[in-house]
Short mmCIF file of C-alpha atoms in Angstrom, two decimals:
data_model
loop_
_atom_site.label_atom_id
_atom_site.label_comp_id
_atom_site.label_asym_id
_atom_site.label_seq_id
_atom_site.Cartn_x
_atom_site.Cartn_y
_atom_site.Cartn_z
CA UNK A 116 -51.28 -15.76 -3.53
CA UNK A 117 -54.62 -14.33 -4.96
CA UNK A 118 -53.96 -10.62 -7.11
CA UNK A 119 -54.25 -7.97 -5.35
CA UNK A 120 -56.88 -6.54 -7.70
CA UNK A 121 -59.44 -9.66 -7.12
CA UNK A 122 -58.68 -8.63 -3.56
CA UNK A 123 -59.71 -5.11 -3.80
CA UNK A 124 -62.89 -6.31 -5.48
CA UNK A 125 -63.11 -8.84 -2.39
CA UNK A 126 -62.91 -6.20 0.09
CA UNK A 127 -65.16 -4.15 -1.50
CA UNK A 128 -68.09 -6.16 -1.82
CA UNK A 129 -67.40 -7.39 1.63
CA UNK A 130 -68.73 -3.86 2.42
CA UNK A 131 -71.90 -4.60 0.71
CA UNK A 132 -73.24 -7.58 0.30
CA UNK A 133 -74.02 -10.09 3.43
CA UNK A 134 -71.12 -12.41 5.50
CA UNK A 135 -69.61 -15.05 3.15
CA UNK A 136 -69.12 -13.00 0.03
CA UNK A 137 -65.73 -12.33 0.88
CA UNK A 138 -64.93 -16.07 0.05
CA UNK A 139 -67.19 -15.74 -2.96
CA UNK A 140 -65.82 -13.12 -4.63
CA UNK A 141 -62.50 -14.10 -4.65
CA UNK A 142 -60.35 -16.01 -7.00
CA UNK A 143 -57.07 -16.25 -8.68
CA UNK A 144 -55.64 -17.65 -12.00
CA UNK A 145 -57.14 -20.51 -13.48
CA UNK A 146 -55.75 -22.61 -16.72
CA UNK A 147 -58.90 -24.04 -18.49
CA UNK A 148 -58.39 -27.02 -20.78
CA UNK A 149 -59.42 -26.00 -24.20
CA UNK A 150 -60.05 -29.06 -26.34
CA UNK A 151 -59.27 -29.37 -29.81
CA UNK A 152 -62.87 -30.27 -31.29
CA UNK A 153 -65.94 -28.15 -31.17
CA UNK A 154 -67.71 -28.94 -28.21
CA UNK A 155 -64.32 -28.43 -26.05
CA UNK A 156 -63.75 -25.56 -27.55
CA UNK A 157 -67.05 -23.83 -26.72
CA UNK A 158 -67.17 -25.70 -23.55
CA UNK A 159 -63.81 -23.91 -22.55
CA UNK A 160 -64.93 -20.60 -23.46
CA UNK A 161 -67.74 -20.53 -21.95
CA UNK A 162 -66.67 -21.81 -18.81
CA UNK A 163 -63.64 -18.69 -19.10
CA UNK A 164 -66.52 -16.03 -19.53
CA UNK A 165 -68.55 -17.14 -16.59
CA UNK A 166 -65.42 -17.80 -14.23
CA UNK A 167 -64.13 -14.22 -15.40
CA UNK A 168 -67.12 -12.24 -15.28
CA UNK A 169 -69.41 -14.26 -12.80
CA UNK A 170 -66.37 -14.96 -10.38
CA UNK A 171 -63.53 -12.75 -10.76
CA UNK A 172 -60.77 -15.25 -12.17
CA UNK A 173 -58.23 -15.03 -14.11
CA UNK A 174 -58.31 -17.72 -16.93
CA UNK A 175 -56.27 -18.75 -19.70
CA UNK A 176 -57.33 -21.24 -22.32
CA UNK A 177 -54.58 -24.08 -22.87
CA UNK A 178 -55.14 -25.92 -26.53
CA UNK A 179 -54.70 -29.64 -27.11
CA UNK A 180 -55.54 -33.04 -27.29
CA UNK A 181 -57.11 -35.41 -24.74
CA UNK A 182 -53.73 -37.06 -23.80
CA UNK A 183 -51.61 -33.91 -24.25
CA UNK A 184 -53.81 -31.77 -21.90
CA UNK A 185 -54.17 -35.27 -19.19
CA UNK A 186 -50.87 -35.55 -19.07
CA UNK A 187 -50.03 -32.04 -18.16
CA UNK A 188 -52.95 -31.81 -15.85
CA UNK A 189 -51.26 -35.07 -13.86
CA UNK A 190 -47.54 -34.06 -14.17
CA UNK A 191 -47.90 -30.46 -13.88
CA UNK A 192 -51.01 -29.72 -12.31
CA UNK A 193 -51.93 -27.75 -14.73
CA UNK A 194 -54.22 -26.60 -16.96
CA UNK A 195 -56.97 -27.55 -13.43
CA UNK A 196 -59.85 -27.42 -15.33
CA UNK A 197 -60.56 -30.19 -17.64
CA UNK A 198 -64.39 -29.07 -18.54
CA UNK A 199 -64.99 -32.34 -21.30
CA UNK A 200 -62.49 -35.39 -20.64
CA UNK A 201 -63.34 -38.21 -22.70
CA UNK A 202 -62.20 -40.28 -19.89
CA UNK A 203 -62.46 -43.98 -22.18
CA UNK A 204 -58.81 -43.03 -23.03
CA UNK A 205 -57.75 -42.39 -20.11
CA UNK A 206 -59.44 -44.29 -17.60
CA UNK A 207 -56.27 -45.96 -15.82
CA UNK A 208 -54.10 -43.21 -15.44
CA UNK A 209 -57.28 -41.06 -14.21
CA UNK A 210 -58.07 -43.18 -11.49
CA UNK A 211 -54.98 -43.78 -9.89
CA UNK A 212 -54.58 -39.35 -10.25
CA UNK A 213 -57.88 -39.40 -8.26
CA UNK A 214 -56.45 -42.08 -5.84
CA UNK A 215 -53.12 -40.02 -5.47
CA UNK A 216 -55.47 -36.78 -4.63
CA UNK A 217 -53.88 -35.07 -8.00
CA UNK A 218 -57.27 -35.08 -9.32
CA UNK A 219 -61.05 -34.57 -8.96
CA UNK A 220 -63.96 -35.93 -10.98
CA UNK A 221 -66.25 -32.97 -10.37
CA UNK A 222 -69.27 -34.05 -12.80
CA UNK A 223 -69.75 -36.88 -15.47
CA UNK A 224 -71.70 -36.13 -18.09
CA UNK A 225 -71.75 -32.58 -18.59
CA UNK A 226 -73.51 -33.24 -21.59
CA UNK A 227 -76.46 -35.02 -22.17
CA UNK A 228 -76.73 -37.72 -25.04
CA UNK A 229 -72.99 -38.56 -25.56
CA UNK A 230 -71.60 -41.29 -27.45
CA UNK A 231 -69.08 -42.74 -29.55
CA UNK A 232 -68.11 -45.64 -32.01
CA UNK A 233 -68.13 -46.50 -35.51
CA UNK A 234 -70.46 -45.03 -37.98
CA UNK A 235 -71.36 -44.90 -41.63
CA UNK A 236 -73.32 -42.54 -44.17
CA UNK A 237 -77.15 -42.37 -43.89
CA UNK A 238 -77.11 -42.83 -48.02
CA UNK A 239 -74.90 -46.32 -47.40
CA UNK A 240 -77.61 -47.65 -44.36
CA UNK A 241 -80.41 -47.17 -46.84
CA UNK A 242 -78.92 -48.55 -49.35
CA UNK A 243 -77.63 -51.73 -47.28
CA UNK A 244 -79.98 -52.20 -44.63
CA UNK A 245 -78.87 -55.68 -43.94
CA UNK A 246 -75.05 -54.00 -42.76
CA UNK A 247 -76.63 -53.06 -39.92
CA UNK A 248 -73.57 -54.33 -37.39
CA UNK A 249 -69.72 -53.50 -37.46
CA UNK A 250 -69.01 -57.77 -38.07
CA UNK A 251 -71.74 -57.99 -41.09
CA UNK A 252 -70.17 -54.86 -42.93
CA UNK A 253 -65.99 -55.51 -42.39
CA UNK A 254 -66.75 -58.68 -44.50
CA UNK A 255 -67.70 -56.17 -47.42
CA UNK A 256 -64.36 -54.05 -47.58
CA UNK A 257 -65.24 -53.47 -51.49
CA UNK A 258 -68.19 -51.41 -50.40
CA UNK A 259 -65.79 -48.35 -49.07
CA UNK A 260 -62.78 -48.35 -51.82
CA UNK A 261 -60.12 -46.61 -50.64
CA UNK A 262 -59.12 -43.76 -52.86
CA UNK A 263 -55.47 -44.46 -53.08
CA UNK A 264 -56.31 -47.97 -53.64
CA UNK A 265 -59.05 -48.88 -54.88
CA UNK A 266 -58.69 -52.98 -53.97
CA UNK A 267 -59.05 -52.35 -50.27
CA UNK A 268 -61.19 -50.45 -48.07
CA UNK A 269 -61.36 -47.43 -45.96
CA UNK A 270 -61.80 -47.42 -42.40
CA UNK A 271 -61.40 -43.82 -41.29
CA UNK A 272 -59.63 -44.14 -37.86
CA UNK A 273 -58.13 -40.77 -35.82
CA UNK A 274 -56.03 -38.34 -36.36
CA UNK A 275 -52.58 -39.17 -34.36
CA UNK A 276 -52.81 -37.55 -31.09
CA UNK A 277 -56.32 -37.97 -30.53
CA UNK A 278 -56.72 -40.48 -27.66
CA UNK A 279 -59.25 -42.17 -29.68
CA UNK A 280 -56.53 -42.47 -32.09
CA UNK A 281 -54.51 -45.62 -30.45
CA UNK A 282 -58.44 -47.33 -29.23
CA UNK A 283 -59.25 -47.08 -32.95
CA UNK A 284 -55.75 -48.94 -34.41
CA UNK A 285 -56.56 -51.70 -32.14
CA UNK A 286 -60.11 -52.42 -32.48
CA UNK A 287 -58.90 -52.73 -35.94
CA UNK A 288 -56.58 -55.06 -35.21
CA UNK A 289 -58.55 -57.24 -32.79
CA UNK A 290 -61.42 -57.81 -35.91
CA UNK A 291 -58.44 -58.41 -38.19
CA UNK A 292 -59.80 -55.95 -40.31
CA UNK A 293 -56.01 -55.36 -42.47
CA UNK A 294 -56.52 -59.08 -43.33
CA UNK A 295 -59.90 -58.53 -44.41
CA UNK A 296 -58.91 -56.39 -47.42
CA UNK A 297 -59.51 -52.93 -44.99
CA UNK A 298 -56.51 -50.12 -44.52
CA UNK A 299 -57.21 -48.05 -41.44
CA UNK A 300 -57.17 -43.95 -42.79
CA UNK A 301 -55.60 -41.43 -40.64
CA UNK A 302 -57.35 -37.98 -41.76
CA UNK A 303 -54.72 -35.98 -40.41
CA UNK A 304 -56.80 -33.75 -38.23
CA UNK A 305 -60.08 -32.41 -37.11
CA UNK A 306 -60.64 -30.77 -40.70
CA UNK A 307 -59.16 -33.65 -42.44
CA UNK A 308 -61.82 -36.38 -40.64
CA UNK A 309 -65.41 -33.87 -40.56
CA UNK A 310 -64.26 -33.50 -44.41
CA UNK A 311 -63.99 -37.03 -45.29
CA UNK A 312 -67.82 -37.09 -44.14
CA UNK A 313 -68.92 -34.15 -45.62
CA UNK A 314 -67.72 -35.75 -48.55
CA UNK A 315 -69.23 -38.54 -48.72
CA UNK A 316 -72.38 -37.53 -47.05
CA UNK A 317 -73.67 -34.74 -49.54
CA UNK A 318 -72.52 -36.99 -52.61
CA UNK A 319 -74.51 -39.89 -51.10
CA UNK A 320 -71.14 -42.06 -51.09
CA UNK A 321 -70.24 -44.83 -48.87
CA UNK A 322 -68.19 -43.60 -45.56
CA UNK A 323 -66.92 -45.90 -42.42
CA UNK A 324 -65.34 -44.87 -39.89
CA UNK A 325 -64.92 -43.78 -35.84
CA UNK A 326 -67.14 -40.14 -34.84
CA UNK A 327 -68.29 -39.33 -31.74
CA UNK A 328 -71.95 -37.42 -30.52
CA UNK A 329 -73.09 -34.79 -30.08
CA UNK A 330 -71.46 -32.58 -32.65
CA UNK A 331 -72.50 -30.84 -35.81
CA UNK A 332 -71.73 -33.34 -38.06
CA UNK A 333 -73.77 -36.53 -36.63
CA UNK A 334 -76.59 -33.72 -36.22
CA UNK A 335 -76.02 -32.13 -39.78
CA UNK A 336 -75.45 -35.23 -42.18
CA UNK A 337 -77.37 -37.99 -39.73
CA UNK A 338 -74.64 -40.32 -39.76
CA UNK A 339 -75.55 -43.97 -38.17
CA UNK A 340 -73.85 -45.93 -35.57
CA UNK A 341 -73.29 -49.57 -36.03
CA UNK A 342 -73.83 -52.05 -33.51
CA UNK A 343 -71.25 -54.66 -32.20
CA UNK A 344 -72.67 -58.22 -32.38
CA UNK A 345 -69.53 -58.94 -30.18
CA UNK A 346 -69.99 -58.27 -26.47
CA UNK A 347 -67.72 -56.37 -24.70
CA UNK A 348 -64.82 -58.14 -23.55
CA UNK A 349 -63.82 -56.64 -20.41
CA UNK A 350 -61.84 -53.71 -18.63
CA UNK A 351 -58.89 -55.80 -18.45
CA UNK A 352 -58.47 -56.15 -22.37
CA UNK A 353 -59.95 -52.12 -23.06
CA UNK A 354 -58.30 -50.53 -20.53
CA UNK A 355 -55.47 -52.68 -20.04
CA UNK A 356 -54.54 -53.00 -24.08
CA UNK A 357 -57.05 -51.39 -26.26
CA UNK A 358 -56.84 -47.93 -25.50
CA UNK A 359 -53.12 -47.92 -25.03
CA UNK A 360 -50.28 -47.89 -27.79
CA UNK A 361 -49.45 -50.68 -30.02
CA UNK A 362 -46.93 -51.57 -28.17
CA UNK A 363 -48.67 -52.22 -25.35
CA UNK A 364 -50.88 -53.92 -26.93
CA UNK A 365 -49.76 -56.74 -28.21
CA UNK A 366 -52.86 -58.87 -28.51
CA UNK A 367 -56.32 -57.25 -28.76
CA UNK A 368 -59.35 -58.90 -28.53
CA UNK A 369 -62.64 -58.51 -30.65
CA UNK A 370 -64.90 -56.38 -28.27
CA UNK A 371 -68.13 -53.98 -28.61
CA UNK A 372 -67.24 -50.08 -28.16
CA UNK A 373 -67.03 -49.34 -24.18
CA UNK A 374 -69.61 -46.84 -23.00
CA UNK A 375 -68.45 -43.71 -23.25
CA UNK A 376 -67.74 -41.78 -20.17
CA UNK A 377 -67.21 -37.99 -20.30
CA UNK A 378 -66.38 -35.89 -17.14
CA UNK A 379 -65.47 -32.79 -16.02
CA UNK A 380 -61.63 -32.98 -14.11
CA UNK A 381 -60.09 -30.56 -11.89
CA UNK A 382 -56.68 -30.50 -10.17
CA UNK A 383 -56.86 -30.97 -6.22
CA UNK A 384 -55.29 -27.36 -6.28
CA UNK A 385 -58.71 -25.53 -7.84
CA UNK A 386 -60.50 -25.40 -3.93
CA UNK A 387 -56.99 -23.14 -2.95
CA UNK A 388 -57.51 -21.33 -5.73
CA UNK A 389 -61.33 -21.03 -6.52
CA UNK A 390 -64.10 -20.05 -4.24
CA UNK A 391 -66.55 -22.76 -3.09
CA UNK A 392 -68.98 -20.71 -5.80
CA UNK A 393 -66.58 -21.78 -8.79
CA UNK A 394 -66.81 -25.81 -7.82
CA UNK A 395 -70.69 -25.56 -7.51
CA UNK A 396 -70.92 -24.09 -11.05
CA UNK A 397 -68.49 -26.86 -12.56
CA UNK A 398 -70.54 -29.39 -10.84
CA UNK A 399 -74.08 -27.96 -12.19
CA UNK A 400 -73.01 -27.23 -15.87
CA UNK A 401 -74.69 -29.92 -18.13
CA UNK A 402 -75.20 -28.93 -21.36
CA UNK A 403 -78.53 -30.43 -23.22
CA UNK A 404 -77.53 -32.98 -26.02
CA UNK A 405 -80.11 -30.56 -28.27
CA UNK A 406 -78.32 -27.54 -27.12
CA UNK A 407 -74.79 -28.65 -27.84
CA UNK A 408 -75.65 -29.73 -31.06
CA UNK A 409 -77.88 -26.93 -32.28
CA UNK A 410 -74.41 -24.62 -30.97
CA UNK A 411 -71.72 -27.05 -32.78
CA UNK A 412 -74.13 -26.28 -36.43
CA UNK A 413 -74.08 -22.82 -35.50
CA UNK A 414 -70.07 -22.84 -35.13
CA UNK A 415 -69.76 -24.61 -38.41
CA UNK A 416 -72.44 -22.67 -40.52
CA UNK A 417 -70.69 -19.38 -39.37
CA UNK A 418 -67.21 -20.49 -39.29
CA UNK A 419 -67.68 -19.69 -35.47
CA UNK A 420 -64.68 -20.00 -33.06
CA UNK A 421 -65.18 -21.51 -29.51
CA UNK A 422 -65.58 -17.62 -28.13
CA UNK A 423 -67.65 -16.48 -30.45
CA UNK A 424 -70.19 -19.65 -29.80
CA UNK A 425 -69.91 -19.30 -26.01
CA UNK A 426 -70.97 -15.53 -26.45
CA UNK A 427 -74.20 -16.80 -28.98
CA UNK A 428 -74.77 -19.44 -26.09
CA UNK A 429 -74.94 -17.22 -23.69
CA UNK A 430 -77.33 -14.96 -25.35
CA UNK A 431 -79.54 -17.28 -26.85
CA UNK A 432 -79.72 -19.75 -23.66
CA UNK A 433 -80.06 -18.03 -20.62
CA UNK A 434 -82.53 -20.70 -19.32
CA UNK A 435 -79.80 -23.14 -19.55
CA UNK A 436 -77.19 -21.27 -18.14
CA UNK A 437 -78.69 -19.39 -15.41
CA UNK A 438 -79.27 -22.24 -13.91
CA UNK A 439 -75.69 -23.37 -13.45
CA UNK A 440 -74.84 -20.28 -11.18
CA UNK A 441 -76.62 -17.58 -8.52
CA UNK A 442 -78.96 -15.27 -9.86
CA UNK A 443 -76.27 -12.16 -8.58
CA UNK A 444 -73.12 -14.40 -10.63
CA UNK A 445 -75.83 -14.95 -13.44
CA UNK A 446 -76.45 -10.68 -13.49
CA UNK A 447 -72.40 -10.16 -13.28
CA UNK A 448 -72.09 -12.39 -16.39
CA UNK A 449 -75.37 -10.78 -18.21
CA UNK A 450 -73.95 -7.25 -17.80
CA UNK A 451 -70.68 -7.79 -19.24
CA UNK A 452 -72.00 -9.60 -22.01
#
């Protein structure tokens, strides 16, 4: 049942403006998934200022992790809006939610240039050109001493929770990187990992370990992906073992880093809830690789949460943005900003 003050407004501008923008005008309460890294959190925001002030909704911004959020979204229905799923993690469970008509893959790759896999410092691929692939530079643990012991090395994996978190244990299992002489690092969160590279980047040390792109830290300290010599092996072994928990994993095999597939999810509920006008935008809003990144420096230069970015985004990039939406929702959202 919509609010009776989005109805007002509905009724209203049914008065002046031409047939249809009853339909257009109207929406209810929306849950927006706010991820717990930079880019999802200026993602999030930015989606709740345009749905808010372009369309009329109602949103609230619901914090997490990429499995926390997922599950919620398939066993509650809610938050519907999932603007930037890493989908790699949950790429089983997603499609039979899409087969079941609990979900909706509304857009993949809402923004340009993603990626993800293991990287090292810019300082360390100078230095070691011949390391240039993940099975040349495990056999050289002593390279990246770990600093609470210094006879192994550090592999920094990610923080529990993450759903790169469980992908990350197992690749490291599969190359049999323990027996190796490696220990895989848990940094304990968001803070915990971009420090570890900030670290080691602007003292020219040796760093290994799993990031993902864009963000402000490949773009500020340049880090460089490794290639896989080792093709990958197959949906059946990443899907079926290495994304899911130890347990159910029992026996990984070696395999390159799976492409990384990033879309933007919505509960089957969001056309009840959302005008037509709110599913067009979701399905137009690609953010440019450049873009993202120069906003994710911003946000960490200025200490920036995901509102304040989405406000700087929206003032600084109105040729990006206005061409997500109508030019009437694009003058709603420019007035109130």
């Amino acid at each position: 049942m919509m609010k009776s003050k989005f109805f007002a407004a509905s009724v209203l501008a049914l008065g002046t403006m031409a047939g249809g923008a009853f339909a257009a005008d109207e929406c209810g309460d929306l849950k927006v998934a706010e991820f717990n890294w930079a880019s999802g959190e200026l993602m999030a925001n930015v989606d709740a200022i345009i749905l808010e002030e372009g369309f009329g909704c109602d949103v609230e911004l619901v914090n997490g992790g990429t499995n926390t959020l997922f599950a919620s979204m398939n066993e509650k229905g809610e938050p519907q809006i999932a603007p930037e799923l890493w989908t790699n993690a949950v790429r089983e469970p997603l499609a039979k939610a899409v087969e079941d008509g609990h979900m909706i893959k509304l857009l993949d790759g809402p923004i340009t240039g993603l990626g993800e896999g293991w990287w090292v410092t810019p300082s360390f691929a100078a230095e070691h050109p011949e390391l240039d692939t993940v099975e040349k530079l495990i056999e050289h643990p002593e390279l990246f001493p770990y600093s609470e012991d210094k006879s192994k090395g550090a592999f920094m994996g990610c923080p529990a929770g993450w759903g790169c978190q469980p992908a990350n244990a197992n690749m490291f299992r599969a190359f049999d990187m323990e027996a190796k002489g490696w220990v895989l690092v848990d940094p304990g969160s968001a803070a915990g990992l971009e420090g570890s590279i900030a670290k080691a980047a602007e003292r020219e040390q040796p760093w290994f370990g799993y990031y993902w792109n864009p963000t402000a830290v490949i773009g500020k300290y340049k880090l460089v992906p490794l290639a896989f010599e080792t093709e990958w092996a197959g949906s059946e072994n990443w899907d079926g073992c290495i994304v899911k928990s130890e347990s159910e994993c029992m026996d990984p095999k070696p395999s390159s880093w799976t492409k990384s597939e990033v879309s933007t999810v919505v509960t089957t509920d969001v056309p009840d809830i959302a005008p037509a006008g709110v599913l067009d935008y979701l399905k137009a809003r690609v953010f440019p690789g450049e873009v993202m990144n120069e906003m994710l420096v911003y946000m960490t230069d200025n200490q920036a949460i995901g509102e304040d970015a989405a406000y700087e985004f929206l003032a600084k990039h109105e040729e990006v943005w206005t061409q997500w939406v109508t030019p009437e929702v694009a003058e709603k959202v420019k007035d109130a900003l």
